[in-house]
PDB file of C-alpha atoms in Angstrom:
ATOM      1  CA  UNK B  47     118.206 -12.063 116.091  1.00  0.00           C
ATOM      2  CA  UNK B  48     119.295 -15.285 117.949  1.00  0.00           C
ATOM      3  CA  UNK B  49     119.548 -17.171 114.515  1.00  0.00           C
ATOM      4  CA  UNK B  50     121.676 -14.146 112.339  1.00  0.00           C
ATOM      5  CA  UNK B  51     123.569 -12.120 115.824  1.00  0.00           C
ATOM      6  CA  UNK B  52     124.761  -8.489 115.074  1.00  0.00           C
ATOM      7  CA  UNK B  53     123.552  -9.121 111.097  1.00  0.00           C
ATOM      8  CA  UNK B  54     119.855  -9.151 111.740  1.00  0.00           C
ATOM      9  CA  UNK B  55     117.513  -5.805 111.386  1.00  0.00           C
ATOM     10  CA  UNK B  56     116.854  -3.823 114.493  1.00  0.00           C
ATOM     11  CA  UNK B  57     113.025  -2.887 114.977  1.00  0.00           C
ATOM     12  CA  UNK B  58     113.309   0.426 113.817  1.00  0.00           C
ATOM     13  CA  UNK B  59     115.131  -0.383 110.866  1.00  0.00           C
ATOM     14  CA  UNK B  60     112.831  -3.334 109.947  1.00  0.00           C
ATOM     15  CA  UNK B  61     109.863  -0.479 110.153  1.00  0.00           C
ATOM     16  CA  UNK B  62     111.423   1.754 108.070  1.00  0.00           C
ATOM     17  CA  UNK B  63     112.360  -0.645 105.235  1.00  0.00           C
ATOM     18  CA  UNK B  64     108.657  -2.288 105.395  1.00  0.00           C
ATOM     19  CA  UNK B  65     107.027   1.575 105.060  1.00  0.00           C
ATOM     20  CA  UNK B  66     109.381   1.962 102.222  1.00  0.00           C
ATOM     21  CA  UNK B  67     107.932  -1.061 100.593  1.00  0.00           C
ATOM     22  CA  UNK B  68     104.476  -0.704 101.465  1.00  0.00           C
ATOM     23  CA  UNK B  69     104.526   2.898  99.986  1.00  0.00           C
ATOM     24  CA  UNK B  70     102.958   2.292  96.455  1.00  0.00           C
ATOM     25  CA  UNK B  71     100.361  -0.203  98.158  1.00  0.00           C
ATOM     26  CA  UNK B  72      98.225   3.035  98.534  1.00  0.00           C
ATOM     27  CA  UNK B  73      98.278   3.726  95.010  1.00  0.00           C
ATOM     28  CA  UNK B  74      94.640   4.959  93.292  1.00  0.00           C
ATOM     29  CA  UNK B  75      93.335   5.530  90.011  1.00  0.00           C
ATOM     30  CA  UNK B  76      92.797   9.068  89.655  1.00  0.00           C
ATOM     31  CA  UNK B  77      88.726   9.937  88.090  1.00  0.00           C
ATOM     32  CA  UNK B  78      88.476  11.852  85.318  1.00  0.00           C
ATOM     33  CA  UNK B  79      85.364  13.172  85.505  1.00  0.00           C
ATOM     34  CA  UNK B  80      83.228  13.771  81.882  1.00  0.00           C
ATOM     35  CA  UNK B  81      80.585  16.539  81.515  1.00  0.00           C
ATOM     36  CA  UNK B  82      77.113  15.681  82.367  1.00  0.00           C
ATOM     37  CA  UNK B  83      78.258  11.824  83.038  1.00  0.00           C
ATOM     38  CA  UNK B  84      77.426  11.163  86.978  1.00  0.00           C
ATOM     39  CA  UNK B  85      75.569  12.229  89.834  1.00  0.00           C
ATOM     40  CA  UNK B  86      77.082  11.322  93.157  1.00  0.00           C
ATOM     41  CA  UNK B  87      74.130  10.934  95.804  1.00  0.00           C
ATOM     42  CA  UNK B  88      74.513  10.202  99.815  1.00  0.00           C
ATOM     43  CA  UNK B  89      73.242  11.488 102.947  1.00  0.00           C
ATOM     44  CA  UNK B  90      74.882  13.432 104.781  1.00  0.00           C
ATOM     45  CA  UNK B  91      76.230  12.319 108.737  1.00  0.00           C
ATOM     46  CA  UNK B  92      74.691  15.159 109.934  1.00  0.00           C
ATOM     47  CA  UNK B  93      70.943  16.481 110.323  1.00  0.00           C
ATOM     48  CA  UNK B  94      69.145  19.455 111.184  1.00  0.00           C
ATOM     49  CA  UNK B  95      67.752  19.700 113.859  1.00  0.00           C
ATOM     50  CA  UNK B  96      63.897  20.532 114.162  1.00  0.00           C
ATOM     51  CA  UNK B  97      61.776  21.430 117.369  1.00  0.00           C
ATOM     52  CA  UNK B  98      58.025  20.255 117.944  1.00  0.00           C
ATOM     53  CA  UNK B  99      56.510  23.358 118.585  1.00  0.00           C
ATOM     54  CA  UNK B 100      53.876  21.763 121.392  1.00  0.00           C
ATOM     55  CA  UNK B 101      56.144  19.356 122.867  1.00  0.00           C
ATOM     56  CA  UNK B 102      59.781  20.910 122.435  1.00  0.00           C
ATOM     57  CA  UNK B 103      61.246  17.744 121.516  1.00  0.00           C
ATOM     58  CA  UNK B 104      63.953  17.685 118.670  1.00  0.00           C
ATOM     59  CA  UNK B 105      64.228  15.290 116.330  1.00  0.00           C
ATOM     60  CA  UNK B 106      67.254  15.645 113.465  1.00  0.00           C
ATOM     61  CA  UNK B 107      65.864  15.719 109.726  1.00  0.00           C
ATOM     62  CA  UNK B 108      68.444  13.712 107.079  1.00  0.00           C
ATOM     63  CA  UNK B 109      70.257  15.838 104.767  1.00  0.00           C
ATOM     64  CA  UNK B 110      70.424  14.892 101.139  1.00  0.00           C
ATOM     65  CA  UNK B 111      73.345  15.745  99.214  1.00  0.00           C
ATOM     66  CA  UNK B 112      74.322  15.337  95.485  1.00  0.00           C
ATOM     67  CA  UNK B 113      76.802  16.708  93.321  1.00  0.00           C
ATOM     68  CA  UNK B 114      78.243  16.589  89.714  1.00  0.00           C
ATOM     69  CA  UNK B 115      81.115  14.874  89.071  1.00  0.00           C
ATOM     70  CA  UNK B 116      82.794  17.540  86.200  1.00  0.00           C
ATOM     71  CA  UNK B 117      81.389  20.907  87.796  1.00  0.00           C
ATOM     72  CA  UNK B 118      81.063  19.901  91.582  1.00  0.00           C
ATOM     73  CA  UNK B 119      77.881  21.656  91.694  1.00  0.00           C
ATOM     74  CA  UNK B 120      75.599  20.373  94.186  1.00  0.00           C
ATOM     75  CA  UNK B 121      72.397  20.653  95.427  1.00  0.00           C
ATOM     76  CA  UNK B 122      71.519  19.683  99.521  1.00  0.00           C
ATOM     77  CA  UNK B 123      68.067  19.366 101.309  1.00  0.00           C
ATOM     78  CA  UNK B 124      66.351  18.004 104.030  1.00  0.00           C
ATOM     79  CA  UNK B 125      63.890  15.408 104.478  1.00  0.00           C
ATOM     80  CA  UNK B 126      61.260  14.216 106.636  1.00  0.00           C
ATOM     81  CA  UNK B 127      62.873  10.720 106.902  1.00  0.00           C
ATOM     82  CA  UNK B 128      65.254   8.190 104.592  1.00  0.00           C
ATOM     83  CA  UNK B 129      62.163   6.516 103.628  1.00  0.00           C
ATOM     84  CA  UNK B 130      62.214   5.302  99.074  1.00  0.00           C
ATOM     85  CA  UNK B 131      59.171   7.841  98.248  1.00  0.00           C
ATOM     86  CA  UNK B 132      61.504  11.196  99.914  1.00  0.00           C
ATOM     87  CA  UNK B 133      64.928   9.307  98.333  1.00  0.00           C
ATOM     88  CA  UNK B 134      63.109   9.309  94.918  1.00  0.00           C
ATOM     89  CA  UNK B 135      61.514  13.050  95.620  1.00  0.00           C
ATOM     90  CA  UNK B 136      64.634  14.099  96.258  1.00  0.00           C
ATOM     91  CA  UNK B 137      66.284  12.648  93.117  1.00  0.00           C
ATOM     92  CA  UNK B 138      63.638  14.251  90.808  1.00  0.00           C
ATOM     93  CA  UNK B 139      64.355  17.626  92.655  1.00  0.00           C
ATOM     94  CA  UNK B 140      68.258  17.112  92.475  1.00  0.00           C
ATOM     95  CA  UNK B 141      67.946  16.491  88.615  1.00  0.00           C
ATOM     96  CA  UNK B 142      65.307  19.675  88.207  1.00  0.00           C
ATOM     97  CA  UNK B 143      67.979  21.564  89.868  1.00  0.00           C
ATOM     98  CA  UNK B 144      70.678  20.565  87.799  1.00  0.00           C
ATOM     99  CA  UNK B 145      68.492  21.459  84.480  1.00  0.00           C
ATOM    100  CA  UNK B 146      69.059  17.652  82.966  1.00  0.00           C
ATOM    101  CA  UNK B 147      69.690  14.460  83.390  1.00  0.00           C
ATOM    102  CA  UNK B 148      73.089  12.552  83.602  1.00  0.00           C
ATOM    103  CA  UNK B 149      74.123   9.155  82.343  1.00  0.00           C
ATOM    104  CA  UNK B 150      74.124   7.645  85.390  1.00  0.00           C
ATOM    105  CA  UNK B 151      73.680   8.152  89.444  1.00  0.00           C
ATOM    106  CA  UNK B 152      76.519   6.445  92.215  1.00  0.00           C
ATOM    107  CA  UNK B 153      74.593   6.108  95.437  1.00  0.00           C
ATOM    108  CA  UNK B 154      75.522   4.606  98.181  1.00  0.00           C
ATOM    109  CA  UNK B 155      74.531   1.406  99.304  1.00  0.00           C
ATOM    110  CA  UNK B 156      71.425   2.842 101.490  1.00  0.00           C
ATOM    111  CA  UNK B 157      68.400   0.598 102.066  1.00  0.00           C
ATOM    112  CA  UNK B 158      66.211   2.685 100.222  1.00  0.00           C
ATOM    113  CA  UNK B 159      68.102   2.117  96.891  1.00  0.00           C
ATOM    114  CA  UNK B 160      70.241  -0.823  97.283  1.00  0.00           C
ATOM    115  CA  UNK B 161      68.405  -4.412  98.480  1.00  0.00           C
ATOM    116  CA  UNK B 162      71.706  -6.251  98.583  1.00  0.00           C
ATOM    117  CA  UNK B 163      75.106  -5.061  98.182  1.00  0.00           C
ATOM    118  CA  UNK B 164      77.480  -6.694  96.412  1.00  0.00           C
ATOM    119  CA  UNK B 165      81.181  -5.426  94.797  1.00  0.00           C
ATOM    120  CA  UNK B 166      80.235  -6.487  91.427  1.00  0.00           C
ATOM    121  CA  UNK B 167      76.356  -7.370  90.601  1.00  0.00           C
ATOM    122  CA  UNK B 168      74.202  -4.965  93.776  1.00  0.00           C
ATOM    123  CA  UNK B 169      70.846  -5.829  93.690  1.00  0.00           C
ATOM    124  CA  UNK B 170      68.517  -2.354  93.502  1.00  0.00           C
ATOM    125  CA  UNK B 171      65.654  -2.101  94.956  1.00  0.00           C
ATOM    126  CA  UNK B 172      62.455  -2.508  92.633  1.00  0.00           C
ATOM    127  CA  UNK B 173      60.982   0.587  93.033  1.00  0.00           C
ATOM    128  CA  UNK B 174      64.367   2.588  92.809  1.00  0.00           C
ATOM    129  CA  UNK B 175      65.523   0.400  89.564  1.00  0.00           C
ATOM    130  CA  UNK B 176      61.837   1.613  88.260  1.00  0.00           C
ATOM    131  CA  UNK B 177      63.069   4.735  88.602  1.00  0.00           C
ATOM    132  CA  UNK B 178      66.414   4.504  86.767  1.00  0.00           C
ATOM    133  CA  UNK B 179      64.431   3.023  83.887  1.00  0.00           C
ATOM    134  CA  UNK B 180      61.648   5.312  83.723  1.00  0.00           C
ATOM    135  CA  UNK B 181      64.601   8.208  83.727  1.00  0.00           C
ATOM    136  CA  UNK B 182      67.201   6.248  81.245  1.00  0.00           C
ATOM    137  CA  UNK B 183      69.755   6.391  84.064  1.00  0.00           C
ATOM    138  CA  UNK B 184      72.416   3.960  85.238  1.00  0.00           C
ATOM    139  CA  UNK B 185      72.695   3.524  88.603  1.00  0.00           C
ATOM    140  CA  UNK B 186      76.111   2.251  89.373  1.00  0.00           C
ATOM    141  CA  UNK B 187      76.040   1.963  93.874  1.00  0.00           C
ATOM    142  CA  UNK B 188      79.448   2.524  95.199  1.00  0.00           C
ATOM    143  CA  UNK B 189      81.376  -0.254  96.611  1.00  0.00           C
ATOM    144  CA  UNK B 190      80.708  -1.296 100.046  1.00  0.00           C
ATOM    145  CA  UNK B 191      83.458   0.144 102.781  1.00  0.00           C
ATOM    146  CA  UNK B 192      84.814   2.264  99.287  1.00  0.00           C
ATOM    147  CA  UNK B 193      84.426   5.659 100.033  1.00  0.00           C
ATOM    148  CA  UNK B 194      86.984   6.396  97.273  1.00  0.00           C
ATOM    149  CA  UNK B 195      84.535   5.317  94.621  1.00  0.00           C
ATOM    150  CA  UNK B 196      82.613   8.238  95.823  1.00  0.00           C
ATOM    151  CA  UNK B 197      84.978  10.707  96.515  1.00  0.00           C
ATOM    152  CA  UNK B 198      82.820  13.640  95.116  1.00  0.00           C
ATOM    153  CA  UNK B 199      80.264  13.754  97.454  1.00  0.00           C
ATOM    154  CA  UNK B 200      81.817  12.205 100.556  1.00  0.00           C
ATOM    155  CA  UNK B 201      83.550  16.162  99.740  1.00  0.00           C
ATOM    156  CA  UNK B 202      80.665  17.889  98.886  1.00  0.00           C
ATOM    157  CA  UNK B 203      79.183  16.069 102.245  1.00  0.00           C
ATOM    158  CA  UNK B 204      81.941  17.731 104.351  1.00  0.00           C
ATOM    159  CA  UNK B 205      81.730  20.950 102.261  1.00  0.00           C
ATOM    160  CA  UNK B 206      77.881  21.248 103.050  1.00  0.00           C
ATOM    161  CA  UNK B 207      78.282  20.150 106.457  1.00  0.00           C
ATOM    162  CA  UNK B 208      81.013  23.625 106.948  1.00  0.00           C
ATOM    163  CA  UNK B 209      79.538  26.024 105.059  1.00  0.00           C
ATOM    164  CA  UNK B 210      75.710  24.762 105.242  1.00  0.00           C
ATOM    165  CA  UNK B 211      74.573  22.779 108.543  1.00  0.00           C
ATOM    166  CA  UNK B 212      77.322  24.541 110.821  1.00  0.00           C
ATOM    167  CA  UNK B 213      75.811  27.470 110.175  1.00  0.00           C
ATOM    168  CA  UNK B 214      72.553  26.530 111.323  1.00  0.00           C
ATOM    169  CA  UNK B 215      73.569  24.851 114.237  1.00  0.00           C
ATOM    170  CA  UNK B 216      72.087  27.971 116.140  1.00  0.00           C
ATOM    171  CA  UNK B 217      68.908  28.155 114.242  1.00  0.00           C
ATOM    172  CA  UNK B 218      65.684  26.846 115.594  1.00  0.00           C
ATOM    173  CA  UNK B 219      63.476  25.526 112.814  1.00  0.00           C
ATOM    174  CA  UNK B 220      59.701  23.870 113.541  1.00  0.00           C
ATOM    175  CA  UNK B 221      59.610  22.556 110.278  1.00  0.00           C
ATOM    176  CA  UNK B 222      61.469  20.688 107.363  1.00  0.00           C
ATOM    177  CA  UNK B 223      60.284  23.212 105.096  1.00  0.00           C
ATOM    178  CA  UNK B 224      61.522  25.878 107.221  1.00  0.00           C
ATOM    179  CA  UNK B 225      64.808  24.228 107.479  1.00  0.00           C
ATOM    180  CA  UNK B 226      65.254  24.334 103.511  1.00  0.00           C
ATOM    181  CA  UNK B 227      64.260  27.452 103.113  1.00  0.00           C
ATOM    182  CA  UNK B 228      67.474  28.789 104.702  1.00  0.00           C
ATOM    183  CA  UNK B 229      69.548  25.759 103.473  1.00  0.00           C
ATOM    184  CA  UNK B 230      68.662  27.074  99.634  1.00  0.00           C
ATOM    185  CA  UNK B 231      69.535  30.516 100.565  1.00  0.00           C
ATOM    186  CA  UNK B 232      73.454  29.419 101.921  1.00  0.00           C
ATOM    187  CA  UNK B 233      73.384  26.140  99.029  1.00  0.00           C
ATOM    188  CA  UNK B 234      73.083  29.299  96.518  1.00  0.00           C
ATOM    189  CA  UNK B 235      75.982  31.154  98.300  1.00  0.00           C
ATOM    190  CA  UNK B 236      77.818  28.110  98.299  1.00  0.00           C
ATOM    191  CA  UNK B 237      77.814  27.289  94.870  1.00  0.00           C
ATOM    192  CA  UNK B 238      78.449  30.627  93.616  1.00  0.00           C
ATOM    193  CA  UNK B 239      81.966  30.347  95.844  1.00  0.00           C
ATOM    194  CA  UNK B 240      84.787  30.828  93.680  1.00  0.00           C
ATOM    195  CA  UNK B 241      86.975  27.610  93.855  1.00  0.00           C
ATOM    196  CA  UNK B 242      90.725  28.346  95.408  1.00  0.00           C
ATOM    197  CA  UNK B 243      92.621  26.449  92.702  1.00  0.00           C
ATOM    198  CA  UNK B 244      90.646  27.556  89.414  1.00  0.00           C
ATOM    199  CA  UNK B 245      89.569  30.517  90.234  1.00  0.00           C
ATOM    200  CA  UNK B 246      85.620  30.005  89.240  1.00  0.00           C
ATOM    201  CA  UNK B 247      82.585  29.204  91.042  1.00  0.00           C
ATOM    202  CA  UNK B 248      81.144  25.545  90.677  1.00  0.00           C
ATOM    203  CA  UNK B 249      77.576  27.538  89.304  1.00  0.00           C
ATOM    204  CA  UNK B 250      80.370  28.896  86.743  1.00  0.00           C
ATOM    205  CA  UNK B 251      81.596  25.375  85.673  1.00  0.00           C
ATOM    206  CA  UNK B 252      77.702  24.226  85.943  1.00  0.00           C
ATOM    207  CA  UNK B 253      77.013  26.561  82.931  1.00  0.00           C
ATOM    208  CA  UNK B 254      80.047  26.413  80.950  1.00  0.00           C
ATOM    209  CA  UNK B 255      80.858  22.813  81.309  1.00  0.00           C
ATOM    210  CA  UNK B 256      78.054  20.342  82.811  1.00  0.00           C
ATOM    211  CA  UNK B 257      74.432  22.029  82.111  1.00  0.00           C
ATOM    212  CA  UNK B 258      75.435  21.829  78.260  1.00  0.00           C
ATOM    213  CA  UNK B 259      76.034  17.857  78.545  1.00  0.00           C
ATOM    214  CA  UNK B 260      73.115  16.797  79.957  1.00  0.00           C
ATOM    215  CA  UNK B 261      70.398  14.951  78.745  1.00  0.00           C
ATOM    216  CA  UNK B 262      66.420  16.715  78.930  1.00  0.00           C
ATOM    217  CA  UNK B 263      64.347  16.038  81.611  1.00  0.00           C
ATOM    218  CA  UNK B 264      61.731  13.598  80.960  1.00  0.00           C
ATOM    219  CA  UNK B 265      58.235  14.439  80.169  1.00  0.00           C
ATOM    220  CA  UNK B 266      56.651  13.561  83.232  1.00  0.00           C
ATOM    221  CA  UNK B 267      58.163  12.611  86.629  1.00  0.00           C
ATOM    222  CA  UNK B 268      57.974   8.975  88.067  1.00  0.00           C
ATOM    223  CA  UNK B 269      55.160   8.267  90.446  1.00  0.00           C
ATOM    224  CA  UNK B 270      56.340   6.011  93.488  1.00  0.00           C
ATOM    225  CA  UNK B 271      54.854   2.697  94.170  1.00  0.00           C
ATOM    226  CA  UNK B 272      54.861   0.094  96.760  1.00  0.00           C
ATOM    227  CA  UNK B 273      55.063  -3.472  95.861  1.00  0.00           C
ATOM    228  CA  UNK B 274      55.065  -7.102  97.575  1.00  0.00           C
ATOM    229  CA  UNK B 275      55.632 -10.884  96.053  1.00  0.00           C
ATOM    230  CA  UNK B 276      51.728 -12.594  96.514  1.00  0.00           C
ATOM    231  CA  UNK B 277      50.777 -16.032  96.136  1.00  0.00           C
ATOM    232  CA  UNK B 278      47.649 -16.308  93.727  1.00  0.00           C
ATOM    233  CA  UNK B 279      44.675 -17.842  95.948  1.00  0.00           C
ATOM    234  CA  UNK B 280      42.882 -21.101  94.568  1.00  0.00           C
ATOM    235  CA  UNK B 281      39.938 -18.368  93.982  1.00  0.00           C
ATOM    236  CA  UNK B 282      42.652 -16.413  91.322  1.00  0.00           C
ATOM    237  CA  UNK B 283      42.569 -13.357  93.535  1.00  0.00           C
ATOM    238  CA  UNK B 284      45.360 -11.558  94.899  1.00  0.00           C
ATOM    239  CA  UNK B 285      44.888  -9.529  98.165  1.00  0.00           C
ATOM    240  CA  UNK B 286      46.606  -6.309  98.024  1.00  0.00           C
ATOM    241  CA  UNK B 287      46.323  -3.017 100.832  1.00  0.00           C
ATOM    242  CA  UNK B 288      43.337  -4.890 102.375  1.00  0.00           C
ATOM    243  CA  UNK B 289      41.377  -5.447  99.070  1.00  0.00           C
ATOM    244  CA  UNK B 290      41.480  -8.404  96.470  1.00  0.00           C
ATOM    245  CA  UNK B 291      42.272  -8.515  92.418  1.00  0.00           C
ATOM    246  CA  UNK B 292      41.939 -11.055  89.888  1.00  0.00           C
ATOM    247  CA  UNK B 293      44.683 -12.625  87.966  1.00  0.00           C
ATOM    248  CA  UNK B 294      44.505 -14.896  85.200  1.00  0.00           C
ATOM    249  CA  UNK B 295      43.101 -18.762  86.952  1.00  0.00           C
ATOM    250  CA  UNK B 296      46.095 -20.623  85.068  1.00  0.00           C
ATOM    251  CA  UNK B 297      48.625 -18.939  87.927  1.00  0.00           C
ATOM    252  CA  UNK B 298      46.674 -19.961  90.898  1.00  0.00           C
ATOM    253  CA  UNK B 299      49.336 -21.352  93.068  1.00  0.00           C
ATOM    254  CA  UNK B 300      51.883 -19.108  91.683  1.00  0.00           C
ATOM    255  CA  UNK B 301      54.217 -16.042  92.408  1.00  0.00           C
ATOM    256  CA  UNK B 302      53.296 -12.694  91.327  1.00  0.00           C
ATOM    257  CA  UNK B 303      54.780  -9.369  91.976  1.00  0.00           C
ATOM    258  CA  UNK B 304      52.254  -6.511  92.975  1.00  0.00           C
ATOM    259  CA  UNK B 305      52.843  -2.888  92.526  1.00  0.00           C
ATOM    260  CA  UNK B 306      50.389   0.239  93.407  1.00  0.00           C
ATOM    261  CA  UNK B 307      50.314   3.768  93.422  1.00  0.00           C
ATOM    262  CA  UNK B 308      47.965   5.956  94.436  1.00  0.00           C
ATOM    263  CA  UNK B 309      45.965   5.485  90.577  1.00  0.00           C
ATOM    264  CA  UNK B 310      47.386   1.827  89.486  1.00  0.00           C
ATOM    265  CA  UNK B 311      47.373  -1.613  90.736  1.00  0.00           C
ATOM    266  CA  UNK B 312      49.165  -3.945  88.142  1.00  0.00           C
ATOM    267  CA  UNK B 313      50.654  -7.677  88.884  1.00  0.00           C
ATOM    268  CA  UNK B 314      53.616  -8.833  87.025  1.00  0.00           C
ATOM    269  CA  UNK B 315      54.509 -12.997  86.563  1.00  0.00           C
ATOM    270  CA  UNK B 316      58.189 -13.290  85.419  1.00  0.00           C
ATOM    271  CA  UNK B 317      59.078  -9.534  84.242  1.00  0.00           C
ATOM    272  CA  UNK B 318      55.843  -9.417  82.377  1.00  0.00           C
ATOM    273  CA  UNK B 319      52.570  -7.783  83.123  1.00  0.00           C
ATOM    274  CA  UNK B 320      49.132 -10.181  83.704  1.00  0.00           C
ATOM    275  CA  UNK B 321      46.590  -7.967  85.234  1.00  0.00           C
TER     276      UNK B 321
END
């Protein structure tokens, strides 16, 4: 204003001609969602609550949600805690709910699933990526800070967090299996909703539009395992949960990766299995 007098912008007037520009900054790419093509997956912000019955104490159970991206129908329980074995339960049960599997799953970047995040190339954990294989399944993880890339379920969150969880805010439950008993009973009334704009439930668009597109269930469901990276010992064994396996003597010295279940021990050297 000192350098241009009465010819420079007022405030106001410089705020109004910056919105004006800044308007089509916003801009998104709309999602076109095909049949039987993703899963959206998060927790949800809010728990349930769940009382000790000798101590009284409340602790808040996490609340799983998922959703399809064509139909919107979605399927929400709780579980005991965010650890990978009750994230991969849960997956298994959201799929057996949804009669099929879809192409791929968009997660967020939670702990349990996603080791490092990163915009392009995430890193997923092994045991989750073991998973996706064993199921044929993409997992594509949101980007970090994007909610957008998830918009599905960040609605089907809030939607389950209305018409599910506030409802039970009154409710006393001693048990996570208590708590889902009642959470099925509203998820069914939920989903059987009609939808304001089209007029049909999401259970409606589930059968006419999703549950035709997806792929079969595999045979038999993927068992969990833990894992850690092990240095072979000059003896060729490899201690693992407190009791020791042999490898092959030329690795001694060298990196393997260990996975066990609750049947199986196996050690893998580069991607390919040793012992």
């Amino acid at each position: 204003r000192a350098a241009h007098g009465e010819q420079a912008y007022q405030y106001s007037w410089f705020c109004a001609l910056y919105h004006e520009w800044a308007r089509p900054l916003g801009a998104v790419l709309r999602q076109k969602h095909k049949a039987g093509d993703k899963a959206f997956i998060d927790w949800s912000g809010d728990g349930v609550d769940i009382a000790d019955r000798e101590t009284g104490e409340v602790w808040q159970a996490p609340v799983f949600v998922a959703c399809l991206g064509a139909s919107g129908y979605a399927f929400v329980k709780a579980a005991p805690s965010r650890e990978s074995a009750h994230w991969l339960r849960l997956h298994d049960e959201t799929f057996a709910y949804f009669g099929g599997m879809t192409a791929a799953v968009v997660p967020d970047n939670e702990r349990t699933g996603v080791t490092s995040p990163c915009r392009y190339d995430p890193d997923l954990n092994p045991t989750y990526a073991a998973w996706a294989q064993h199921n044929s399944v993409a997992v594509i993880p949101a980007r970090p800070y994007r909610p957008r890339d998830k918009a599905k379920v960040e609605n089907a969150v809030l939607l389950a967090q209305r018409w599910i969880l506030a409802r039970l805010r009154n409710h006393t439950f001693f048990s996570v299996a208590q708590a889902n008993e009642e959470i099925a009973r509203l998820l069914e009334e939920y989903n059987a909703r009609p939808l304001q704009k089209l007029g049909v439930s999401r259970r409606e668009l589930w059968e006419t539009v999703d549950r035709p597109a997806l792929r079969p269930l595999p045979s038999r469901r993927f068992e969990p395992f833990d894992w850690a990276t092990r240095t072979v010992n000059i003896d060729y064994h490899v201690p693992v949960a407190e009791h020791y396996y042999s490898v092959p003597h030329t690795l001694i010295g060298q990196k393997v990766e260990a996975r066990w279940t609750g049947s199986t021990v196996e050690f893998l050297h580069r991607g390919r299995r040793v012992a």
